Short mmCIF file of C-alpha atoms in Angstrom, two decimals:
data_model
loop_
_atom_site.label_atom_id
_atom_site.label_comp_id
_atom_site.label_asym_id
_atom_site.label_seq_id
_atom_site.Cartn_x
_atom_site.Cartn_y
_atom_site.Cartn_z
CA UNK A 1 -89.62 6.25 43.17
CA UNK A 2 -89.67 7.99 39.77
CA UNK A 3 -86.63 7.82 37.54
CA UNK A 4 -86.11 9.66 34.27
CA UNK A 5 -85.99 7.42 31.24
CA UNK A 6 -87.84 6.72 27.99
CA UNK A 7 -88.22 2.90 28.40
CA UNK A 8 -86.37 0.11 30.11
CA UNK A 9 -85.59 -1.34 26.58
CA UNK A 10 -83.80 1.74 25.42
CA UNK A 11 -82.43 3.25 28.63
CA UNK A 12 -78.88 1.98 28.19
CA UNK A 13 -78.61 2.91 24.48
CA UNK A 14 -80.22 6.36 25.19
CA UNK A 15 -77.54 6.89 27.86
CA UNK A 16 -74.70 5.91 25.54
CA UNK A 17 -76.02 8.25 22.80
CA UNK A 18 -76.00 11.09 25.25
CA UNK A 19 -72.59 10.31 26.47
CA UNK A 20 -70.77 10.08 23.13
CA UNK A 21 -72.49 13.16 21.76
CA UNK A 22 -71.43 15.17 24.87
CA UNK A 23 -67.75 14.16 24.69
CA UNK A 24 -65.90 14.23 21.37
CA UNK A 25 -63.05 12.13 22.70
CA UNK A 26 -65.33 9.03 22.66
CA UNK A 27 -67.59 7.35 20.18
CA UNK A 28 -69.55 4.18 19.63
CA UNK A 29 -67.65 1.18 18.34
CA UNK A 30 -67.63 0.32 14.69
CA UNK A 31 -68.02 -3.37 15.17
CA UNK A 32 -70.55 -3.12 18.03
CA UNK A 33 -72.41 -0.02 19.22
CA UNK A 34 -72.48 -1.26 22.76
CA UNK A 35 -68.77 -0.61 22.95
CA UNK A 36 -67.49 2.92 23.78
CA UNK A 37 -64.11 3.59 22.22
CA UNK A 38 -61.57 6.47 22.04
CA UNK A 39 -62.23 8.57 19.00
CA UNK A 40 -58.95 10.53 18.72
CA UNK A 41 -55.33 10.46 19.71
CA UNK A 42 -55.35 6.70 19.31
CA UNK A 43 -51.88 5.23 18.80
CA UNK A 44 -51.35 2.34 16.45
CA UNK A 45 -52.61 -0.86 18.32
CA UNK A 46 -49.82 -2.76 16.78
CA UNK A 47 -47.43 -0.61 18.85
CA UNK A 48 -49.47 0.23 21.95
CA UNK A 49 -51.16 -2.44 24.16
CA UNK A 50 -54.85 -1.64 24.38
CA UNK A 51 -56.72 -1.75 27.65
CA UNK A 52 -60.43 -2.31 28.16
CA UNK A 53 -63.11 -3.39 30.67
CA UNK A 54 -66.68 -4.48 30.48
CA UNK A 55 -69.28 -3.78 33.19
CA UNK A 56 -72.97 -3.50 33.84
CA UNK A 57 -74.53 -0.06 33.50
CA UNK A 58 -76.16 1.85 36.32
CA UNK A 59 -72.73 2.61 37.98
CA UNK A 60 -71.75 5.72 36.06
CA UNK A 61 -69.43 7.38 35.39
CA UNK A 62 -67.43 4.16 35.64
CA UNK A 63 -66.16 2.76 33.25
CA UNK A 64 -67.14 4.49 30.04
CA UNK A 65 -66.24 7.79 31.62
CA UNK A 66 -62.66 6.54 31.88
CA UNK A 67 -62.24 5.98 28.09
CA UNK A 68 -59.70 8.40 26.78
CA UNK A 69 -56.06 9.14 26.00
CA UNK A 70 -53.93 7.95 28.87
CA UNK A 71 -56.63 5.69 30.25
CA UNK A 72 -58.94 3.00 28.74
CA UNK A 73 -59.18 2.31 25.08
CA UNK A 74 -62.69 0.94 25.32
CA UNK A 75 -65.56 0.09 27.65
CA UNK A 76 -68.06 -2.64 26.94
CA UNK A 77 -71.42 -1.53 28.29
CA UNK A 78 -73.76 -4.21 29.69
CA UNK A 79 -77.42 -3.90 30.66
CA UNK A 80 -78.35 -2.40 33.97
CA UNK A 81 -76.41 -4.16 36.80
CA UNK A 82 -75.70 -7.17 34.46
CA UNK A 83 -72.33 -8.20 33.17
CA UNK A 84 -71.92 -7.90 29.33
CA UNK A 85 -72.18 -11.21 27.55
CA UNK A 86 -68.88 -12.93 26.46
CA UNK A 87 -69.42 -12.25 22.67
CA UNK A 88 -70.09 -8.58 23.37
CA UNK A 89 -66.82 -8.42 25.32
CA UNK A 90 -65.11 -10.21 22.42
CA UNK A 91 -66.43 -7.54 20.10
CA UNK A 92 -64.94 -4.97 22.45
CA UNK A 93 -61.60 -6.71 22.22
CA UNK A 94 -61.84 -6.79 18.44
CA UNK A 95 -62.51 -3.04 18.31
CA UNK A 96 -59.12 -2.25 19.83
CA UNK A 97 -56.85 -5.31 19.40
CA UNK A 98 -53.62 -5.07 17.52
CA UNK A 99 -50.26 -6.92 17.36
CA UNK A 100 -49.14 -5.45 20.66
CA UNK A 101 -52.00 -7.21 22.38
CA UNK A 102 -54.91 -6.29 24.62
CA UNK A 103 -55.40 -6.42 28.32
CA UNK A 104 -58.93 -7.10 29.57
CA UNK A 105 -59.52 -5.85 33.14
CA UNK A 106 -61.98 -8.00 35.04
CA UNK A 107 -63.48 -6.74 38.29
CA UNK A 108 -64.23 -9.80 40.41
CA UNK A 109 -67.99 -10.42 40.40
CA UNK A 110 -69.24 -13.86 39.22
CA UNK A 111 -70.92 -12.74 35.95
CA UNK A 112 -68.00 -10.51 34.99
CA UNK A 113 -65.49 -13.24 35.67
CA UNK A 114 -67.30 -15.95 33.71
CA UNK A 115 -68.04 -13.77 30.74
CA UNK A 116 -64.68 -12.06 30.80
CA UNK A 117 -62.78 -15.33 30.86
CA UNK A 118 -65.06 -16.84 28.25
CA UNK A 119 -64.39 -13.80 25.95
CA UNK A 120 -60.61 -14.42 26.34
CA UNK A 121 -61.09 -18.09 25.37
CA UNK A 122 -63.11 -17.02 22.28
CA UNK A 123 -60.46 -14.42 21.45
CA UNK A 124 -57.73 -16.93 21.69
CA UNK A 125 -59.60 -19.20 19.32
CA UNK A 126 -59.47 -16.28 16.87
CA UNK A 127 -55.64 -16.13 17.64
CA UNK A 128 -55.96 -12.60 19.12
CA UNK A 129 -53.24 -11.69 21.72
CA UNK A 130 -55.29 -11.07 24.81
CA UNK A 131 -54.72 -11.49 28.53
CA UNK A 132 -57.11 -10.90 31.44
CA UNK A 133 -56.25 -9.34 34.81
CA UNK A 134 -58.64 -10.11 37.78
CA UNK A 135 -59.06 -7.11 40.09
CA UNK A 136 -60.08 -7.55 43.72
CA UNK A 137 -59.59 -5.30 46.76
CA UNK A 138 -62.71 -5.45 49.09
CA UNK A 139 -61.42 -6.51 52.50
CA UNK A 140 -65.02 -7.21 53.68
CA UNK A 141 -65.55 -10.04 51.22
CA UNK A 142 -62.86 -12.55 52.22
CA UNK A 143 -60.02 -12.63 54.90
CA UNK A 144 -56.43 -11.77 53.93
CA UNK A 145 -55.46 -15.41 53.46
CA UNK A 146 -58.06 -15.66 50.74
CA UNK A 147 -57.36 -12.36 49.12
CA UNK A 148 -57.88 -13.88 45.64
CA UNK A 149 -61.54 -14.43 46.53
CA UNK A 150 -62.35 -10.84 47.23
CA UNK A 151 -64.76 -8.73 45.20
CA UNK A 152 -63.66 -5.84 43.12
CA UNK A 153 -64.39 -2.45 44.79
CA UNK A 154 -63.53 1.20 43.96
CA UNK A 155 -59.76 0.55 44.68
CA UNK A 156 -59.67 -1.07 41.17
CA UNK A 157 -59.68 2.47 39.82
CA UNK A 158 -55.93 2.54 40.81
CA UNK A 159 -55.39 -0.25 38.33
CA UNK A 160 -57.39 1.36 35.58
CA UNK A 161 -55.48 4.58 35.76
CA UNK A 162 -51.97 3.31 36.38
CA UNK A 163 -52.15 0.68 33.68
CA UNK A 164 -53.87 3.17 31.27
CA UNK A 165 -50.99 5.57 31.66
CA UNK A 166 -48.33 2.81 31.54
CA UNK A 167 -49.81 1.44 28.31
CA UNK A 168 -49.75 4.89 26.78
CA UNK A 169 -46.10 5.21 27.84
CA UNK A 170 -45.32 2.02 25.91
CA UNK A 171 -45.18 -0.76 28.49
CA UNK A 172 -45.73 -4.25 26.94
CA UNK A 173 -48.41 -6.77 27.88
CA UNK A 174 -46.25 -8.79 30.23
CA UNK A 175 -45.03 -5.60 31.92
CA UNK A 176 -48.66 -4.35 32.31
CA UNK A 177 -49.79 -7.66 33.82
CA UNK A 178 -46.98 -7.56 36.38
CA UNK A 179 -47.64 -3.90 37.14
CA UNK A 180 -51.36 -4.56 37.54
CA UNK A 181 -50.79 -7.44 40.00
CA UNK A 182 -48.39 -5.28 41.95
CA UNK A 183 -50.97 -2.48 42.31
CA UNK A 184 -53.65 -4.99 43.24
CA UNK A 185 -51.48 -6.52 45.92
CA UNK A 186 -50.91 -3.12 47.45
CA UNK A 187 -54.54 -1.91 47.40
CA UNK A 188 -57.33 -2.37 49.97
CA UNK A 189 -60.97 -0.92 50.06
CA UNK A 190 -63.78 -0.90 52.57
CA UNK A 191 -67.31 0.71 52.19
CA UNK A 192 -70.04 2.00 54.35
CA UNK A 193 -73.69 2.40 53.32
CA UNK A 194 -76.26 4.62 54.99
CA UNK A 195 -79.18 4.39 52.57
CA UNK A 196 -80.09 2.19 49.58
CA UNK A 197 -80.04 3.02 45.87
CA UNK A 198 -83.25 2.57 43.89
CA UNK A 199 -83.09 -0.01 41.05
CA UNK A 200 -84.16 1.60 37.70
CA UNK A 201 -85.54 -1.79 36.73
CA UNK A 202 -87.92 -2.30 39.71
CA UNK A 203 -88.23 1.24 41.11
CA UNK A 204 -87.65 -0.33 44.60
CA UNK A 205 -84.89 0.21 47.21
CA UNK A 206 -82.11 -2.36 46.83
CA UNK A 207 -81.87 -3.25 50.49
CA UNK A 208 -83.26 -2.31 53.83
CA UNK A 209 -81.31 -0.85 56.70
CA UNK A 210 -82.67 -0.39 60.24
CA UNK A 211 -83.04 3.23 61.45
CA UNK A 212 -79.83 4.67 62.95
CA UNK A 213 -77.61 1.91 61.60
CA UNK A 214 -74.80 1.84 58.99
CA UNK A 215 -73.66 -1.11 56.92
CA UNK A 216 -69.88 -1.68 56.72
CA UNK A 217 -68.59 -3.64 53.78
CA UNK A 218 -71.59 -3.33 51.50
CA UNK A 219 -71.12 -4.62 47.91
CA UNK A 220 -71.88 -2.48 44.94
CA UNK A 221 -75.21 -4.15 44.33
CA UNK A 222 -76.31 -4.05 47.95
CA UNK A 223 -74.81 -7.48 48.74
CA UNK A 224 -74.54 -7.94 52.55
CA UNK A 225 -71.54 -6.48 54.22
CA UNK A 226 -69.20 -7.47 57.04
CA UNK A 227 -71.24 -5.82 59.78
CA UNK A 228 -73.30 -2.98 61.12
CA UNK A 229 -72.59 -0.17 63.42
CA UNK A 230 -74.58 2.59 65.12
CA UNK A 231 -74.77 5.89 63.17
CA UNK A 232 -72.61 8.51 64.74
CA UNK A 233 -70.00 11.28 63.98
CA UNK A 234 -68.26 10.69 60.71
CA UNK A 235 -64.75 10.80 62.30
CA UNK A 236 -65.64 7.63 64.32
CA UNK A 237 -66.81 5.87 61.23
CA UNK A 238 -63.71 6.88 59.21
CA UNK A 239 -61.40 5.87 62.11
CA UNK A 240 -63.15 2.43 62.12
CA UNK A 241 -62.69 1.91 58.44
CA UNK A 242 -59.14 3.15 58.10
CA UNK A 243 -58.09 1.08 61.10
CA UNK A 244 -59.60 -2.07 59.55
CA UNK A 245 -57.86 -1.26 56.19
CA UNK A 246 -54.42 -0.90 57.96
CA UNK A 247 -55.04 -4.00 60.01
CA UNK A 248 -55.61 -5.89 56.81
CA UNK A 249 -52.61 -4.50 54.98
CA UNK A 250 -50.29 -2.52 57.28
CA UNK A 251 -48.28 0.50 56.07
CA UNK A 252 -45.13 1.26 58.12
CA UNK A 253 -44.84 4.59 59.97
CA UNK A 254 -43.18 7.04 57.75
CA UNK A 255 -44.95 5.51 54.78
CA UNK A 256 -47.41 7.00 52.45
CA UNK A 257 -50.79 6.05 50.97
CA UNK A 258 -52.60 7.21 47.89
CA UNK A 259 -56.30 7.57 48.70
CA UNK A 260 -59.59 7.24 46.83
CA UNK A 261 -62.71 8.54 48.57
CA UNK A 262 -65.63 7.28 46.46
CA UNK A 263 -69.24 8.38 46.84
CA UNK A 264 -71.90 5.88 45.87
CA UNK A 265 -74.23 8.31 44.17
CA UNK A 266 -76.38 9.71 47.03
CA UNK A 267 -73.51 11.30 49.03
CA UNK A 268 -72.63 14.97 48.50
CA UNK A 269 -69.18 16.45 47.97
CA UNK A 270 -69.63 18.25 51.23
CA UNK A 271 -69.69 14.94 52.96
CA UNK A 272 -66.94 13.41 50.80
CA UNK A 273 -64.47 16.21 51.48
CA UNK A 274 -65.13 15.81 55.19
CA UNK A 275 -64.42 12.09 54.89
CA UNK A 276 -61.20 12.80 53.00
CA UNK A 277 -60.11 15.24 55.68
CA UNK A 278 -60.82 12.65 58.54
CA UNK A 279 -59.11 9.93 56.45
CA UNK A 280 -55.95 12.23 56.26
CA UNK A 281 -56.03 12.85 59.96
CA UNK A 282 -56.43 9.12 60.92
CA UNK A 283 -53.59 8.15 58.55
CA UNK A 284 -51.38 10.89 60.03
CA UNK A 285 -52.06 9.50 63.51
CA UNK A 286 -50.65 6.20 62.29
CA UNK A 287 -47.52 8.07 60.95
CA UNK A 288 -48.63 7.64 57.36
CA UNK A 289 -48.77 10.57 54.85
CA UNK A 290 -52.03 10.71 52.69
CA UNK A 291 -51.14 11.77 49.18
CA UNK A 292 -52.74 12.11 45.70
CA UNK A 293 -56.36 11.96 46.73
CA UNK A 294 -59.16 11.28 44.30
CA UNK A 295 -62.40 12.46 45.84
CA UNK A 296 -65.82 12.23 44.21
CA UNK A 297 -68.53 9.82 43.04
CA UNK A 298 -67.03 7.51 40.45
CA UNK A 299 -68.36 4.01 41.09
CA UNK A 300 -72.02 4.65 41.92
CA UNK A 301 -75.10 2.55 42.58
CA UNK A 302 -77.81 5.01 41.57
CA UNK A 303 -78.65 7.15 44.65
CA UNK A 304 -77.15 4.81 47.30
CA UNK A 305 -75.87 6.85 50.32
CA UNK A 306 -72.50 5.96 51.38
CA UNK A 307 -68.84 5.84 50.42
CA UNK A 308 -65.73 3.77 50.32
CA UNK A 309 -62.12 4.40 51.25
CA UNK A 310 -59.41 2.80 49.24
CA UNK A 311 -55.63 2.93 50.08
CA UNK A 312 -52.66 2.14 47.77
CA UNK A 313 -49.12 2.06 49.07
CA UNK A 314 -47.60 3.10 45.83
CA UNK A 315 -44.04 2.78 44.41
CA UNK A 316 -42.61 5.95 42.74
CA UNK A 317 -43.42 4.48 39.37
CA UNK A 318 -47.04 3.79 40.32
CA UNK A 319 -47.46 7.25 41.72
CA UNK A 320 -46.07 8.82 38.53
CA UNK A 321 -48.56 6.91 36.33
CA UNK A 322 -51.38 7.79 38.79
CA UNK A 323 -50.65 11.50 38.35
CA UNK A 324 -50.29 11.52 34.55
CA UNK A 325 -53.06 13.68 32.99
CA UNK A 326 -55.68 11.90 30.90
CA UNK A 327 -58.36 13.28 28.52
CA UNK A 328 -61.13 10.85 29.60
CA UNK A 329 -64.48 12.60 30.35
CA UNK A 330 -64.86 11.56 33.98
CA UNK A 331 -61.47 10.86 35.48
CA UNK A 332 -60.41 13.80 37.63
CA UNK A 333 -57.10 15.47 37.64
CA UNK A 334 -55.20 14.03 40.54
CA UNK A 335 -54.29 16.51 43.33
CA UNK A 336 -50.99 18.30 43.20
CA UNK A 337 -50.35 16.80 46.64
CA UNK A 338 -49.03 13.86 44.51
CA UNK A 339 -46.73 16.11 42.39
CA UNK A 340 -45.18 17.38 45.66
CA UNK A 341 -44.64 13.76 46.78
CA UNK A 342 -42.87 13.01 43.49
CA UNK A 343 -40.36 15.80 43.62
CA UNK B 1 -82.94 -22.89 6.07
CA UNK B 2 -79.68 -24.61 6.80
CA UNK B 3 -79.44 -27.56 9.20
CA UNK B 4 -78.01 -25.32 11.84
CA UNK B 5 -81.01 -22.95 11.57
CA UNK B 6 -83.38 -25.86 11.71
CA UNK B 7 -81.68 -26.93 14.92
CA UNK B 8 -82.22 -23.60 16.63
CA UNK B 9 -85.75 -23.37 15.35
CA UNK B 10 -86.64 -26.85 16.70
CA UNK B 11 -84.87 -26.07 19.92
CA UNK B 12 -86.84 -22.89 20.35
CA UNK B 13 -90.20 -24.80 19.93
CA UNK B 14 -89.10 -27.47 22.40
CA UNK B 15 -87.99 -24.98 25.09
CA UNK B 16 -91.16 -22.87 24.50
CA UNK B 17 -93.24 -26.00 25.31
CA UNK B 18 -91.12 -26.81 28.38
CA UNK B 19 -90.53 -23.29 29.66
CA UNK B 20 -92.86 -23.53 32.67
CA UNK B 21 -91.35 -26.85 33.71
CA UNK B 22 -87.86 -25.48 33.51
CA UNK B 23 -88.84 -22.38 35.51
CA UNK B 24 -90.51 -24.50 38.10
CA UNK B 25 -87.40 -26.69 38.48
CA UNK B 26 -85.31 -23.52 38.86
CA UNK B 27 -87.77 -22.02 41.35
CA UNK B 28 -86.95 -24.82 43.76
CA UNK B 29 -83.21 -24.18 43.47
CA UNK B 30 -82.64 -20.55 42.31
CA UNK B 31 -84.58 -17.56 41.02
CA UNK B 32 -87.00 -19.45 38.79
CA UNK B 33 -86.13 -17.97 35.44
CA UNK B 34 -84.05 -20.71 33.68
CA UNK B 35 -86.77 -21.48 31.15
CA UNK B 36 -87.43 -17.82 30.41
CA UNK B 37 -83.73 -17.07 30.10
CA UNK B 38 -83.23 -19.98 27.59
CA UNK B 39 -86.27 -18.89 25.64
CA UNK B 40 -85.05 -15.32 25.34
CA UNK B 41 -81.67 -16.49 24.03
CA UNK B 42 -83.14 -19.05 21.59
CA UNK B 43 -85.64 -16.57 20.16
CA UNK B 44 -82.70 -14.53 18.93
CA UNK B 45 -80.69 -17.60 17.95
CA UNK B 46 -83.55 -18.84 15.78
CA UNK B 47 -83.65 -15.55 13.90
CA UNK B 48 -79.84 -15.41 13.37
CA UNK B 49 -77.86 -16.02 10.20
CA UNK B 50 -76.49 -19.59 9.82
CA UNK B 51 -73.33 -19.85 11.94
CA UNK B 52 -74.35 -16.94 14.17
CA UNK B 53 -77.00 -18.79 16.33
CA UNK B 54 -74.90 -19.57 19.36
CA UNK B 55 -73.46 -16.11 19.60
CA UNK B 56 -76.91 -14.58 19.26
CA UNK B 57 -78.06 -16.90 22.12
CA UNK B 58 -75.11 -15.76 24.35
CA UNK B 59 -75.83 -12.05 23.72
CA UNK B 60 -79.52 -12.27 24.33
CA UNK B 61 -79.67 -14.53 27.32
CA UNK B 62 -76.83 -12.81 29.17
CA UNK B 63 -75.43 -13.53 32.61
CA UNK B 64 -73.53 -16.64 33.51
CA UNK B 65 -75.98 -19.17 32.07
CA UNK B 66 -75.98 -17.53 28.64
CA UNK B 67 -72.20 -18.05 28.44
CA UNK B 68 -72.16 -21.56 29.77
CA UNK B 69 -74.97 -22.93 27.64
CA UNK B 70 -73.65 -20.80 24.75
CA UNK B 71 -70.49 -22.80 24.80
CA UNK B 72 -72.38 -26.10 24.29
CA UNK B 73 -74.42 -24.44 21.45
CA UNK B 74 -71.17 -23.16 19.88
CA UNK B 75 -69.93 -26.90 19.75
CA UNK B 76 -73.18 -28.06 18.18
CA UNK B 77 -73.48 -25.28 15.71
CA UNK B 78 -69.87 -25.74 14.58
CA UNK B 79 -70.53 -29.29 14.00
CA UNK B 80 -73.73 -28.57 12.02
CA UNK B 81 -72.23 -25.72 10.05
CA UNK B 82 -68.80 -27.05 9.17
CA UNK B 83 -68.93 -30.68 10.11
CA UNK B 84 -66.51 -30.24 13.06
CA UNK B 85 -65.90 -33.28 15.20
CA UNK B 86 -68.80 -33.08 17.69
CA UNK B 87 -67.42 -35.29 20.50
CA UNK B 88 -64.19 -33.31 20.46
CA UNK B 89 -65.97 -29.96 20.35
CA UNK B 90 -68.25 -31.00 23.20
CA UNK B 91 -65.33 -32.16 25.32
CA UNK B 92 -63.69 -28.75 24.82
CA UNK B 93 -66.98 -27.05 25.88
CA UNK B 94 -67.13 -29.35 28.95
CA UNK B 95 -63.67 -28.49 30.02
CA UNK B 96 -64.35 -24.75 29.54
CA UNK B 97 -67.57 -24.77 31.43
CA UNK B 98 -65.87 -26.68 34.36
CA UNK B 99 -63.07 -24.05 34.30
CA UNK B 100 -65.14 -20.94 33.88
CA UNK B 101 -67.91 -21.95 36.43
CA UNK B 102 -65.49 -23.61 38.86
CA UNK B 103 -67.69 -26.62 38.72
CA UNK B 104 -67.20 -30.44 38.65
CA UNK B 105 -69.21 -33.58 38.28
CA UNK B 106 -71.40 -34.12 41.41
CA UNK B 107 -71.96 -30.38 42.14
CA UNK B 108 -75.56 -30.58 40.92
CA UNK B 109 -75.28 -28.60 37.79
CA UNK B 110 -75.52 -28.89 33.91
CA UNK B 111 -72.18 -30.70 34.01
CA UNK B 112 -73.76 -33.80 35.64
CA UNK B 113 -75.65 -34.40 32.36
CA UNK B 114 -72.99 -33.04 29.97
CA UNK B 115 -70.00 -34.87 31.42
CA UNK B 116 -71.46 -38.47 31.10
CA UNK B 117 -72.78 -37.61 27.64
CA UNK B 118 -69.36 -36.57 26.47
CA UNK B 119 -67.84 -39.79 27.82
CA UNK B 120 -70.44 -41.91 26.21
CA UNK B 121 -70.12 -39.96 22.93
CA UNK B 122 -66.47 -40.64 22.43
CA UNK B 123 -67.15 -43.25 19.70
CA UNK B 124 -69.73 -40.99 18.08
CA UNK B 125 -72.94 -42.70 19.23
CA UNK B 126 -75.43 -40.00 19.89
CA UNK B 127 -78.09 -42.32 21.17
CA UNK B 128 -75.58 -43.47 23.91
CA UNK B 129 -74.85 -39.90 24.71
CA UNK B 130 -78.57 -39.00 25.10
CA UNK B 131 -79.09 -41.99 27.43
CA UNK B 132 -76.05 -41.07 29.55
CA UNK B 133 -77.28 -37.43 29.80
CA UNK B 134 -80.68 -38.57 30.94
CA UNK B 135 -79.29 -40.79 33.56
CA UNK B 136 -76.96 -38.10 34.72
CA UNK B 137 -79.79 -35.61 34.89
CA UNK B 138 -81.91 -38.03 36.91
CA UNK B 139 -79.05 -38.59 39.39
CA UNK B 140 -79.04 -34.82 40.17
CA UNK B 141 -82.17 -35.23 42.20
CA UNK B 142 -80.28 -36.95 44.98
CA UNK B 143 -77.32 -34.54 44.92
CA UNK B 144 -76.85 -31.41 47.01
CA UNK B 145 -75.60 -28.26 45.34
CA UNK B 146 -72.06 -26.96 45.84
CA UNK B 147 -72.20 -24.16 43.21
CA UNK B 148 -74.55 -21.49 42.18
CA UNK B 149 -77.51 -20.04 44.08
CA UNK B 150 -78.88 -23.51 45.01
CA UNK B 151 -76.11 -23.99 47.55
CA UNK B 152 -77.82 -21.25 49.67
CA UNK B 153 -81.24 -22.98 49.44
CA UNK B 154 -82.55 -24.83 52.46
CA UNK B 155 -81.40 -28.50 52.08
CA UNK B 156 -79.12 -27.32 49.21
CA UNK B 157 -81.72 -28.47 46.66
CA UNK B 158 -81.66 -32.20 47.50
CA UNK B 159 -84.77 -33.85 46.13
CA UNK B 160 -85.05 -31.57 43.04
CA UNK B 161 -83.82 -32.28 39.52
CA UNK B 162 -81.33 -29.70 38.25
CA UNK B 163 -82.82 -27.39 35.53
CA UNK B 164 -79.46 -26.91 33.77
CA UNK B 165 -78.97 -30.71 33.48
CA UNK B 166 -82.57 -31.00 32.12
CA UNK B 167 -81.76 -28.39 29.38
CA UNK B 168 -78.61 -30.34 28.42
CA UNK B 169 -80.70 -33.33 27.78
CA UNK B 170 -83.10 -31.33 25.63
CA UNK B 171 -80.19 -29.84 23.62
CA UNK B 172 -79.06 -33.46 22.66
CA UNK B 173 -82.57 -34.79 22.03
CA UNK B 174 -83.28 -31.92 19.57
CA UNK B 175 -80.05 -32.57 17.82
CA UNK B 176 -81.06 -36.15 17.10
CA UNK B 177 -84.54 -35.01 15.93
CA UNK B 178 -82.92 -32.45 13.67
CA UNK B 179 -80.72 -35.10 12.10
CA UNK B 180 -83.53 -37.50 11.65
CA UNK B 181 -85.71 -34.75 10.20
CA UNK B 182 -83.19 -34.27 7.29
#
């Protein structure tokens, strides 16, 4: 399949050039051009904890699209589907670190974990005040008794946003770590894939799926999922996914759930709004109110067809931070449904 | 050229000569690119300013291996640039690799060469460290893999020498040559 790029060598830098020139609130780093940083409304990093993440490219808009006031201070951009190296992440930490400290978010995938933790070790050698928060939420990748072995999935966006807003509001590093762990422990995600993405490096589909079947629990790079099911009406599929999520982490009747419906790149908004609507109905049938939805394609794998559903049972504080506006280029304004839940 | 730059330059030539052998060892256990990955990193390391070689290596080789081997190269480069205590630096690198990679001796990995070398090196005898690394590397042939891609290979890689352990031996051999070449 044909993709639009100049060359494989320049494709990531060409993308970053385009991104920073389109959005004045972000720019390339001064220490390292592979880091995207906030260009305005930055508070003194000696007073505000800075928050950043590194990730492979090819999953846009995450995470450089979430750099901005009230969200991330920086994103370290790796090569296509490859975790950035430890020293590149260290450069990202140096771009934003101050006396108040820096929180490195790490989505649990082996390359990201090894390089993220190595970057923290190197930063500590330089006596920088840095901590790392491992993020994991994919119920398909390990059973509940081994939650800490799960992969990072789109539910980690709850952590990005809530911690970004909390850091802007002045929470200190220990407070942010505790809040991040609490959000993580209240978040579950599960995905479904109906067609593969095409790797820009090979031009080939990233997995094969038999005609008429859907993968449940697919990873963001096409790693095998928990199982398959026959293709059918979307309400059945959503029912299956939401039931599995609530089985894994129950929410009591009368409770509420913040919801992320994430498209993987090849799924239309027409489909995603339908999926949100079915999610809302299934939750209501369980006696749970669906609030503050974020619906769109945020963590993508090129043109992979499919979606994930993430649920967070929020505290009032988490919900307030979730709804705070931010000026990042790609994070949506969260629905007023949340504002109603707050008042 | 500083001694640290000489080290990376010699290491680049050695890995270049053994790239196909390292790739073949990796092909039996993983995705067959260990030699190519090391070469990519060392090409940049050999061009870097003195003291920046290990970091250039990490950046260019990428992935998990870039970081794990980069930590060993950081230790050697610190020693060559600022005369840091090499056995202590290597012991720190070993501890960090075990921690980051969630790996221990006997898992069939680079640690099976590095760990005995660090133990034998405690009194500063590089020859003893190289001999210990070689024996440790040889011993990986009989092991089955518990970490990395090799754990999914049929027979878990038993009967094949570990490519990462092989590279560790080369890192130490070239260090001795660099010292002797002074």
